[in-house]
mmCIF file of C-alpha atoms in Angstrom:
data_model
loop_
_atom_site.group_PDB
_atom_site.id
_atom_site.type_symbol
_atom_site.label_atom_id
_atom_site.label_comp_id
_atom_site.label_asym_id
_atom_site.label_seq_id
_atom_site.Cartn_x
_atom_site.Cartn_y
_atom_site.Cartn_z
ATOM 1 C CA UNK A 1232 -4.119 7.969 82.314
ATOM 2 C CA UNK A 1233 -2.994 4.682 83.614
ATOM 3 C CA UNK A 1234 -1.238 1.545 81.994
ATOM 4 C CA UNK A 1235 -4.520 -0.020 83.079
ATOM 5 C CA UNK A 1236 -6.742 2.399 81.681
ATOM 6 C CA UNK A 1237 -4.940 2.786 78.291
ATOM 7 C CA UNK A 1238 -5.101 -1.182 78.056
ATOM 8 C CA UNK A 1239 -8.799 -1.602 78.572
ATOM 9 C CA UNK A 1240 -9.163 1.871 76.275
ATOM 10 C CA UNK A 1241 -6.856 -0.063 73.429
ATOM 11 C CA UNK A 1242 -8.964 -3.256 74.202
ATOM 12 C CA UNK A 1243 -12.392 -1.201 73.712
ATOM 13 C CA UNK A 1244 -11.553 0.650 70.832
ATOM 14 C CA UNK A 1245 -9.978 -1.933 68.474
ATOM 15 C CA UNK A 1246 -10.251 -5.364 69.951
ATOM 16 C CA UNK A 1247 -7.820 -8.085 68.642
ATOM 17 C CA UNK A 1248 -8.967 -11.148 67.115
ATOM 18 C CA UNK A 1249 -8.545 -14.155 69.137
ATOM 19 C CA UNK A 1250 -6.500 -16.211 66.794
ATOM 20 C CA UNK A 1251 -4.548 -13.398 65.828
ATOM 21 C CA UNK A 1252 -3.746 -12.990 69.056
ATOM 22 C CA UNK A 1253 -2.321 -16.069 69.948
ATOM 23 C CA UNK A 1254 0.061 -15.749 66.508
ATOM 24 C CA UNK A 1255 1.233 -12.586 67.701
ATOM 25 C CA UNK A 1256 1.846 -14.462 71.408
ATOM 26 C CA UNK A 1257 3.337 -17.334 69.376
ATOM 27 C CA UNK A 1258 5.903 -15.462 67.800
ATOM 28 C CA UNK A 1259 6.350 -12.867 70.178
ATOM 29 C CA UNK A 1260 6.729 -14.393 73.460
ATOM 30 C CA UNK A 1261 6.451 -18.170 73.189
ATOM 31 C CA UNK A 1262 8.865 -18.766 70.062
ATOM 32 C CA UNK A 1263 12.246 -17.472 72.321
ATOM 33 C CA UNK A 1264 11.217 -19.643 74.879
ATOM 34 C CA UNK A 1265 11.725 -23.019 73.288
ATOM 35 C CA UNK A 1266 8.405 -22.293 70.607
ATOM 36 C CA UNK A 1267 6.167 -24.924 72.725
ATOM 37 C CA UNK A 1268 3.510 -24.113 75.171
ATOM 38 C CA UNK A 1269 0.682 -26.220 77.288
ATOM 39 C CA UNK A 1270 -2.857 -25.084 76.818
ATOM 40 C CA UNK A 1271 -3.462 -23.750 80.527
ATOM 41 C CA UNK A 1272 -0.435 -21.926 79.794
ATOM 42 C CA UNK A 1273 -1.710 -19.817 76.822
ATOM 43 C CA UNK A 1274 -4.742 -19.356 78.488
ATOM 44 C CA UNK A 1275 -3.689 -17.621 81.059
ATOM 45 C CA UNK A 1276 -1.272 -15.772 79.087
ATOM 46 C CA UNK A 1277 -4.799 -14.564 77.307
ATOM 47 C CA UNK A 1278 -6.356 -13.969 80.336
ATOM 48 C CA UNK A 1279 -5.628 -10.108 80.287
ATOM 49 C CA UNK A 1280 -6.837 -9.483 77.067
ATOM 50 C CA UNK A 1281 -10.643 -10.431 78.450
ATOM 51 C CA UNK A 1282 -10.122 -14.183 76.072
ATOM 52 C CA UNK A 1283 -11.642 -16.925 77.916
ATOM 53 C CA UNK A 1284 -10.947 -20.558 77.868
ATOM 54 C CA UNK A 1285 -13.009 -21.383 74.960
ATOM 55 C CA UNK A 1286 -11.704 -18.890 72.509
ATOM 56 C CA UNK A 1287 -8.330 -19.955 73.360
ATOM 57 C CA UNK A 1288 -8.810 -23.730 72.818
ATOM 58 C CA UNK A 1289 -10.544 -22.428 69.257
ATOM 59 C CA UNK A 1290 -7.977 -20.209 68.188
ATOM 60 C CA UNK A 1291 -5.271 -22.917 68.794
ATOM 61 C CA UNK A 1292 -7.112 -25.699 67.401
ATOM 62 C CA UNK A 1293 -8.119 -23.420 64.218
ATOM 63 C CA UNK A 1294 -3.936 -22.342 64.237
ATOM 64 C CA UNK A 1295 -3.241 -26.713 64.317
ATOM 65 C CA UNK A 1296 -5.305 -27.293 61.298
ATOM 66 C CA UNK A 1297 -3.681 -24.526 59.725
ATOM 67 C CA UNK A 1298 -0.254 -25.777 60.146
ATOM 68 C CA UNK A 1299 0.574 -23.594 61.984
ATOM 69 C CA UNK A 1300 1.329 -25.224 65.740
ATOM 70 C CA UNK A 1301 1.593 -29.385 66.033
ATOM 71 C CA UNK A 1302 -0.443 -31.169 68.976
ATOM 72 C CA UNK A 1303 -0.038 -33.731 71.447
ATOM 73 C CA UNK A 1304 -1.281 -34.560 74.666
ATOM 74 C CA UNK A 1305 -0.032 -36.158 78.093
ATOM 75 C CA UNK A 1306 -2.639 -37.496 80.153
ATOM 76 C CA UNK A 1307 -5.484 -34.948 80.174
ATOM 77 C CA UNK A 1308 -3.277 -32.035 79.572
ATOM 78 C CA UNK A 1309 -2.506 -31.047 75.788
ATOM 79 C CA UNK A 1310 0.800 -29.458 74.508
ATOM 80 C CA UNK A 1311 1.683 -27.451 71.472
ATOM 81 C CA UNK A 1312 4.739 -26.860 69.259
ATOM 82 C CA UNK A 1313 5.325 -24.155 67.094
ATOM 83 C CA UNK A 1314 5.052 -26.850 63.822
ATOM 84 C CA UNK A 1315 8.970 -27.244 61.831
ATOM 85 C CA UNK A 1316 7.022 -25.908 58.491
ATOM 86 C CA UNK A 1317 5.780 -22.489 60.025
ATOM 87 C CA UNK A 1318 9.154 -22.019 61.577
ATOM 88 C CA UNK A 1319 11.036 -20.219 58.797
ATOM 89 C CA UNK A 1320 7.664 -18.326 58.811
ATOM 90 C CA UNK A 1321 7.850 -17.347 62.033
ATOM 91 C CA UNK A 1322 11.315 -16.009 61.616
ATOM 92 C CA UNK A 1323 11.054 -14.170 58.755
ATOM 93 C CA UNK A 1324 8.517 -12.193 60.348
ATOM 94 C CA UNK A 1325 10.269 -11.779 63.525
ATOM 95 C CA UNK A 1326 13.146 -9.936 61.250
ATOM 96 C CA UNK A 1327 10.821 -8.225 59.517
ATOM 97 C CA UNK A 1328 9.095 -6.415 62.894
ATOM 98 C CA UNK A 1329 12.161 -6.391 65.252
ATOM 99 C CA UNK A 1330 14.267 -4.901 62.370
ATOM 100 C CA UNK A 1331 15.013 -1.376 61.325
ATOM 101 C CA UNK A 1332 13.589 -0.121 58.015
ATOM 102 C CA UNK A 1333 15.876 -0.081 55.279
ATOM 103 C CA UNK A 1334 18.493 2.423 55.562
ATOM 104 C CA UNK A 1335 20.892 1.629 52.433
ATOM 105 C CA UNK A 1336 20.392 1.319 48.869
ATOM 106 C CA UNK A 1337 22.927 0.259 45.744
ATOM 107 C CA UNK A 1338 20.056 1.812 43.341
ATOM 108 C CA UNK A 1339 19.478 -1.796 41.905
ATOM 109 C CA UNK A 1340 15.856 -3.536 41.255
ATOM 110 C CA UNK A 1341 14.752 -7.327 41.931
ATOM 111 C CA UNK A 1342 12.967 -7.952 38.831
ATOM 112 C CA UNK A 1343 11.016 -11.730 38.616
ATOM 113 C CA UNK A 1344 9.731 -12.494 35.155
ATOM 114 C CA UNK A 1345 6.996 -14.714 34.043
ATOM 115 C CA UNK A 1346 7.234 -15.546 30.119
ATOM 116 C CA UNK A 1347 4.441 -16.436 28.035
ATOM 117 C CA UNK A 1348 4.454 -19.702 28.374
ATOM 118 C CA UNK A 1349 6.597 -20.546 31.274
ATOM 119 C CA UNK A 1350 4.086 -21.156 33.782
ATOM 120 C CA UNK A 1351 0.390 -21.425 33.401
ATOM 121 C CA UNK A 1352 -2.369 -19.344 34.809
ATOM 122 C CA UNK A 1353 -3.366 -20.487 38.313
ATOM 123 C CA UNK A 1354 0.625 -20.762 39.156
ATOM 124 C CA UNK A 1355 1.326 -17.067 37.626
ATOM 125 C CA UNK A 1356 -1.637 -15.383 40.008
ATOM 126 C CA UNK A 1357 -0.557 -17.840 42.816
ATOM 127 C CA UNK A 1358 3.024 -16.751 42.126
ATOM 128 C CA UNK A 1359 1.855 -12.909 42.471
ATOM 129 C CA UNK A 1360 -0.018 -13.008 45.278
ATOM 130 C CA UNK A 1361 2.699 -14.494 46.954
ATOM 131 C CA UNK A 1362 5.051 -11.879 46.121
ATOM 132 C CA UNK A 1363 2.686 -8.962 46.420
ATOM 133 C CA UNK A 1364 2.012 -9.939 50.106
ATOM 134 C CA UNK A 1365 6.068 -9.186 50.691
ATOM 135 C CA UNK A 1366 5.814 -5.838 48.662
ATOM 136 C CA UNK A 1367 6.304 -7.010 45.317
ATOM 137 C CA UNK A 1368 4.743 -4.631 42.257
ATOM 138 C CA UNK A 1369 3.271 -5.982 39.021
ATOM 139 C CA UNK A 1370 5.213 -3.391 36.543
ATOM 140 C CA UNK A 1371 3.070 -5.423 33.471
ATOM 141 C CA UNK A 1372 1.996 -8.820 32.954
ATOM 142 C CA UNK A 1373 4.745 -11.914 34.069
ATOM 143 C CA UNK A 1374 6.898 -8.612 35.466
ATOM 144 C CA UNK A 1375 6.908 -8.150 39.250
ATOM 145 C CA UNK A 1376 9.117 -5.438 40.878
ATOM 146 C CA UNK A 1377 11.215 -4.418 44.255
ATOM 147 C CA UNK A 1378 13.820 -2.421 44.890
ATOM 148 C CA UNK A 1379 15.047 -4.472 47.825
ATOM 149 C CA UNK A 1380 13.694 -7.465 48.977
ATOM 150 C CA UNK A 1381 14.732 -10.761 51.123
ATOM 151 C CA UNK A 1382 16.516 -13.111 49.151
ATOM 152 C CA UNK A 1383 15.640 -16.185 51.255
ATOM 153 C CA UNK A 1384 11.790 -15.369 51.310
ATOM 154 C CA UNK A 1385 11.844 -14.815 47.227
ATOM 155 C CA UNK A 1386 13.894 -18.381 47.101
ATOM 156 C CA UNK A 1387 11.713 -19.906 49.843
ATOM 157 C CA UNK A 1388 8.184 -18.260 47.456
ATOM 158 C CA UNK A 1389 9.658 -19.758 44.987
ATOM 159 C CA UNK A 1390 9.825 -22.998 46.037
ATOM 160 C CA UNK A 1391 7.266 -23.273 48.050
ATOM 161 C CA UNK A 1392 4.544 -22.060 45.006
ATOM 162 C CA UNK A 1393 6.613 -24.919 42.407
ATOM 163 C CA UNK A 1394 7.934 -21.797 40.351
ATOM 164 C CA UNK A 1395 11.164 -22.327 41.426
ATOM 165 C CA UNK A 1396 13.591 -22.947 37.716
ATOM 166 C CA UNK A 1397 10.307 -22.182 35.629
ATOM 167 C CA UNK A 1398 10.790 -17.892 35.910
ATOM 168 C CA UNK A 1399 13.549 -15.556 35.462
ATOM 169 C CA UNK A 1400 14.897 -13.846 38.398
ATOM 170 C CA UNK A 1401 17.324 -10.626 38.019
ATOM 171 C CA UNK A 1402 18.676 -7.276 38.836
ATOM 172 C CA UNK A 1403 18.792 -4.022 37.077
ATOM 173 C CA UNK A 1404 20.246 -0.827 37.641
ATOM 174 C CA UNK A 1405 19.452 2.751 35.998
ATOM 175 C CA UNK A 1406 21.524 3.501 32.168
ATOM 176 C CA UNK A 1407 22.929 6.573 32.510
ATOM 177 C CA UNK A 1408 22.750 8.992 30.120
ATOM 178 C CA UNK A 1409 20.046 6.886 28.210
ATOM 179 C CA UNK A 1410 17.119 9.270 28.468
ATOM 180 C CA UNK A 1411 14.596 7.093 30.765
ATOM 181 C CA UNK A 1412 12.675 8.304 33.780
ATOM 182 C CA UNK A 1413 14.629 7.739 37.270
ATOM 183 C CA UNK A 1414 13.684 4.030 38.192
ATOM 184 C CA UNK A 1415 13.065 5.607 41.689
ATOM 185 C CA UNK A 1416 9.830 7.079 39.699
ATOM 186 C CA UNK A 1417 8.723 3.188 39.516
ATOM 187 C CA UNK A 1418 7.849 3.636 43.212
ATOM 188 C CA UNK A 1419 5.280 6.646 42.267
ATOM 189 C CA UNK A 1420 4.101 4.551 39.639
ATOM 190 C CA UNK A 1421 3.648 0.865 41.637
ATOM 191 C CA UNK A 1422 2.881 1.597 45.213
ATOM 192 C CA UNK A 1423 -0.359 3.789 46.697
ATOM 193 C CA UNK A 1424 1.746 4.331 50.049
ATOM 194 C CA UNK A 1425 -0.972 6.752 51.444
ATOM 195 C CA UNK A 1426 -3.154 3.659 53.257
ATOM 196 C CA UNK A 1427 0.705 2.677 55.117
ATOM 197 C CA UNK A 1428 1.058 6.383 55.829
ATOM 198 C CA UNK A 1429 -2.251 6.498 57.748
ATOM 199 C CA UNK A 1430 -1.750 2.957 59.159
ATOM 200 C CA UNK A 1431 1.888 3.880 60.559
ATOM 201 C CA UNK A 1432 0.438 7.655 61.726
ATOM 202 C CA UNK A 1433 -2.749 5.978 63.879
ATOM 203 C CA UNK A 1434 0.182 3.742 65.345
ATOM 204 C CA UNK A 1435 1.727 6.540 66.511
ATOM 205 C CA UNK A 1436 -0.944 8.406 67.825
ATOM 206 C CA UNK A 1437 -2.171 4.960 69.604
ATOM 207 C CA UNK A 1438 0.683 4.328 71.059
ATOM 208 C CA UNK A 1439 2.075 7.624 71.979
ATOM 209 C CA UNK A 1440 1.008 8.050 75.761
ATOM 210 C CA UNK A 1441 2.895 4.575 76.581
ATOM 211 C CA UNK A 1442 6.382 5.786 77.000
ATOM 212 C CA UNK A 1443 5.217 8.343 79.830
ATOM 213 C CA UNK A 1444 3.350 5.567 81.411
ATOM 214 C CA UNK A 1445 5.503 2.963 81.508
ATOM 215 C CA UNK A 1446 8.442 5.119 82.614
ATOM 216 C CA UNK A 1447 6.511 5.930 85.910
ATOM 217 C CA UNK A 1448 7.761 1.936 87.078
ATOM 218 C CA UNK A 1449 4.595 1.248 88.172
ATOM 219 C CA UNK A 1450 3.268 -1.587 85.985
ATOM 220 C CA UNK A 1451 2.722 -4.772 86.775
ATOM 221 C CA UNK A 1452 4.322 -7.391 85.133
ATOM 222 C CA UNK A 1453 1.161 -8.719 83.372
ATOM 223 C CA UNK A 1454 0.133 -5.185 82.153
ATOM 224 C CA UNK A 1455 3.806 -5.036 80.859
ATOM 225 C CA UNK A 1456 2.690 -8.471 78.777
ATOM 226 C CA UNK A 1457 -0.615 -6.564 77.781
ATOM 227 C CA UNK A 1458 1.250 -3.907 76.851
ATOM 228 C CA UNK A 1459 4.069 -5.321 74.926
ATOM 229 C CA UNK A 1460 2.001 -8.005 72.836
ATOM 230 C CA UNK A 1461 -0.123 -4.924 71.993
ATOM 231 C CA UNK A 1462 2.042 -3.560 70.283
ATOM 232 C CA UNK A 1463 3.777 -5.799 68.586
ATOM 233 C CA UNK A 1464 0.607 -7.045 67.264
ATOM 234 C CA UNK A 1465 -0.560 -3.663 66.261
ATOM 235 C CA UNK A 1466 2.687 -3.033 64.686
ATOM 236 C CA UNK A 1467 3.180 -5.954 62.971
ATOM 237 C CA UNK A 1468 -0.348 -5.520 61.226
ATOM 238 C CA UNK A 1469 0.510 -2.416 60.129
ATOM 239 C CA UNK A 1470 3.797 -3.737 58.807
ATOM 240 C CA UNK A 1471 1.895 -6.343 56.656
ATOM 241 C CA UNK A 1472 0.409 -3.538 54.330
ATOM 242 C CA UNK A 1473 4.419 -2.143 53.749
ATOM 243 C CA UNK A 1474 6.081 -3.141 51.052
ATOM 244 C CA UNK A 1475 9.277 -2.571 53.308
ATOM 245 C CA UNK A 1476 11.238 -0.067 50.287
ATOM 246 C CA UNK A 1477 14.382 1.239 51.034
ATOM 247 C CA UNK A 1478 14.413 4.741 53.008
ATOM 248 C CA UNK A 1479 16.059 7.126 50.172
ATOM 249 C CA UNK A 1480 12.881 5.709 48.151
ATOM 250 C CA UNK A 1481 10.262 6.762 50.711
ATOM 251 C CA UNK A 1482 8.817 10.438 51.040
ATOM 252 C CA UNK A 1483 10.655 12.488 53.780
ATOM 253 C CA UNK A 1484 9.757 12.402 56.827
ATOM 254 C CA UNK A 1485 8.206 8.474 56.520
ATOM 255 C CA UNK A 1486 6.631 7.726 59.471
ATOM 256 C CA UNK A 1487 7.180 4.619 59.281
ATOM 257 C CA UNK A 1488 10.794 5.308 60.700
ATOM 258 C CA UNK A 1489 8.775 7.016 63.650
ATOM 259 C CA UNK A 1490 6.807 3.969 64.363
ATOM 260 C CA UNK A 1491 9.961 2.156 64.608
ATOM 261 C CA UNK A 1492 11.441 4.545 66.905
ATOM 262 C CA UNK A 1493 8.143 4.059 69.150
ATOM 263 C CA UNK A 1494 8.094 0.319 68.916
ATOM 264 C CA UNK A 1495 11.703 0.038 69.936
ATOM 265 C CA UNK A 1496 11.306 2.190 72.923
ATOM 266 C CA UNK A 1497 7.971 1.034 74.462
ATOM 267 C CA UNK A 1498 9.332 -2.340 74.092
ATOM 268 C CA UNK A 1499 12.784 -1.705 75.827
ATOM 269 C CA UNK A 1500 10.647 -0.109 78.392
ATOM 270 C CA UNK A 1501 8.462 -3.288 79.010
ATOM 271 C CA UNK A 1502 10.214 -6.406 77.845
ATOM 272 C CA UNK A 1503 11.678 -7.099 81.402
ATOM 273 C CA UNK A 1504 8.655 -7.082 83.423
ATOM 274 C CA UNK A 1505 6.486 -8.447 80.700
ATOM 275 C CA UNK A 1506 9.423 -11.705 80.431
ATOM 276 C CA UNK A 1507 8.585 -12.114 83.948
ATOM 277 C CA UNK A 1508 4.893 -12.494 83.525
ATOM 278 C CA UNK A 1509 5.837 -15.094 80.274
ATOM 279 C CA UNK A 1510 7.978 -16.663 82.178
ATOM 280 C CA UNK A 1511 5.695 -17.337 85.681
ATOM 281 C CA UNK A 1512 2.753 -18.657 83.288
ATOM 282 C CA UNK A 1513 4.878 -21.210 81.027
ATOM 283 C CA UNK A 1514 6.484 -22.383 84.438
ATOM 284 C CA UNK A 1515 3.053 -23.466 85.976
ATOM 285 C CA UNK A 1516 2.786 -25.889 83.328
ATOM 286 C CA UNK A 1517 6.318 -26.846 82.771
ATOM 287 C CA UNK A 1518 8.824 -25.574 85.474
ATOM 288 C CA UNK A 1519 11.812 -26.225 83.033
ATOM 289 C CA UNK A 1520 11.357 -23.721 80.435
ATOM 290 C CA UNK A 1521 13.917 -21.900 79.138
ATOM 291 C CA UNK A 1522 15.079 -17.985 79.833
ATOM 292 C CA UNK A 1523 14.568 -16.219 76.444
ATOM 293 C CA UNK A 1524 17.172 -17.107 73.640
ATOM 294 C CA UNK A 1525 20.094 -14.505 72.707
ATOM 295 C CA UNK A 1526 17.902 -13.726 69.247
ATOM 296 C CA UNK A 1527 15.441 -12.532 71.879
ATOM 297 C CA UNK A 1528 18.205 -10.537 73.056
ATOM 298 C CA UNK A 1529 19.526 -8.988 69.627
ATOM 299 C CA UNK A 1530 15.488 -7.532 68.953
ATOM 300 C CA UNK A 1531 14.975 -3.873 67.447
ATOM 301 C CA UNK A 1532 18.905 -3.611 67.680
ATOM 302 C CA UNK A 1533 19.081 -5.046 71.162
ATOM 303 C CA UNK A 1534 17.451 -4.885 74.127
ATOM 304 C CA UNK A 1535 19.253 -3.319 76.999
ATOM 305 C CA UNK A 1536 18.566 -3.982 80.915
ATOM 306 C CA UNK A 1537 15.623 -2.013 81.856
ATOM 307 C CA UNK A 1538 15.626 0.753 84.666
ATOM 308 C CA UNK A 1539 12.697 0.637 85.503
ATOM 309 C CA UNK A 1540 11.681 0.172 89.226
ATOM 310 C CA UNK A 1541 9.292 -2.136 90.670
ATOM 311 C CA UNK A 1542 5.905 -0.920 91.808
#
């Protein structure tokens, strides 16, 4: 098999959606440039992926009205900005993808609690569904759970859903000697982990091949962008459906620590050739865009040169 083949096989067999797409593009490739783009630019960049002109314009008007990207125009040509609100967004997910999974542990729990009475109805099941999208557990009513999370995205939840002062937020270890279950148990008891299990095993198998391929050097630098946005947007959905626990939590082997492993090396493999291809279609538009930024750099541990050689 081919890069070319597997890309139009990947393509065929789960197709992205458009908008989608361009988020994963957004974030991926666009943000490390400066986080703006011009329209023809982003079409082209979705030219690969079979999207044509129209879909494009959609996606990015439907991603505008979202809040996600801000709009302007100059003359006949329009221009778009990742917008200041999605930014901490943007990178939040970025660490969350490009990072490794949780290696260490202190044995302490995040605990966020609701009292009767604190908050009312519509903000306690807006307050939930916020946190259960970043692998939070509901242990009972008003009491959601996790082992580990991100400080600044339970402060920025917080705020951002007006509980912020109206619930109690804490941490709590195991009493030893007290007679309770392990809390590790919680995680038996909270989390059905067998949909990530099959999510992070089809990665695998999906990806697999691409290492082989891509070490031949024979891809072109827009199959390296086909190839690397691929990924991270198949990862990254994946990703969405982990609660992101610590490691000495997870069953052994997780394969979610393989899929890392995978991601990391396909996209040392193709980031150079595929940085080209961002690069030469952001420059038609504007021929002052930046090289990527140093964060760009530091990415699933940091990226080293590639060795690749050029077809």
């Amino acid at each position: 098999m081919t890069s070319t083949q597997w890309i139009a096989l990947s393509l065929a067999t789960d197709p992205p959606r458009h908008k989608s797409l361009v988020m994963t593009i957004c974030g991926d490739a666009i943000a490390p440039h400066g986080g703006a783009f011009w329209l023809g630019s982003m079409i082209e960049l979705l030219a690969p992926f079979g999207v044509n002109d129209r879909l494009v314009r959609t996606s990015v008007f439907r991603l505008v009205q979202e809040g996600w990207l801000t709009a302007s125009r100059e003359g006949r040509r329009s221009r778009y900005a990742l917008a200041p609100t999605a930014l901490p967004r943007f990178e939040r997910a970025n660490r969350r993808i490009y990072a490794a999974p949780g290696q260490d542990w202190v044995g302490r729990w995040t605990f966020v609690l609701a009292t009767n009475g604190s908050i009312d109805s519509d903000l306690r099941a807006l307050v939930r569904k916020e946190l259960e999208w970043e692998g939070f557990a509901m242990l009972a009513s008003g009491v959601m759970a996790h082992p580990a999370p991100d400080r600044d995205l339970l402060r920025d939840i917080l705020a951002r859903t007006g509980a912020e002062g109206r619930v109690f937020v804490c941490q709590a270890d195991e009493v030893p000697d007290a007679g309770s279950r392990p809390l590790p148990e919680l995680v038996g008891d909270c989390w059905n982990l067998d949909a990530v299990v099959l999510g992070y095993r089809g990665f695998i198998e999906t990806f697999a091949p691409l290492p082989a391929l891509l070490a031949r050097g024979d891809v072109s630098p827009a199959h390296a962008f086909a190839i690397r946005t691929l990924l991270i947007h198949a990862y990254r959905r994946v990703q969405l459906h982990d609660p992101m626990l610590p490691l000495p939590l997870l069953p052994d082997p997780w394969p979610g620590a393989d899929a890392y492993a995978l991601a990391r090396t396909i996209y040392q493999l193709s980031h150079e050739r595929a940085e080209e291809h961002v690069l030469a279609m952001l420059r038609v538009e504007d021929a002052a865009t930046l090289e990527a930024d140093a964060a760009f750099r530091g990415r699933f541990g940091g990226l080293a040169p590639a060795t690749l050689s050029r077809p």
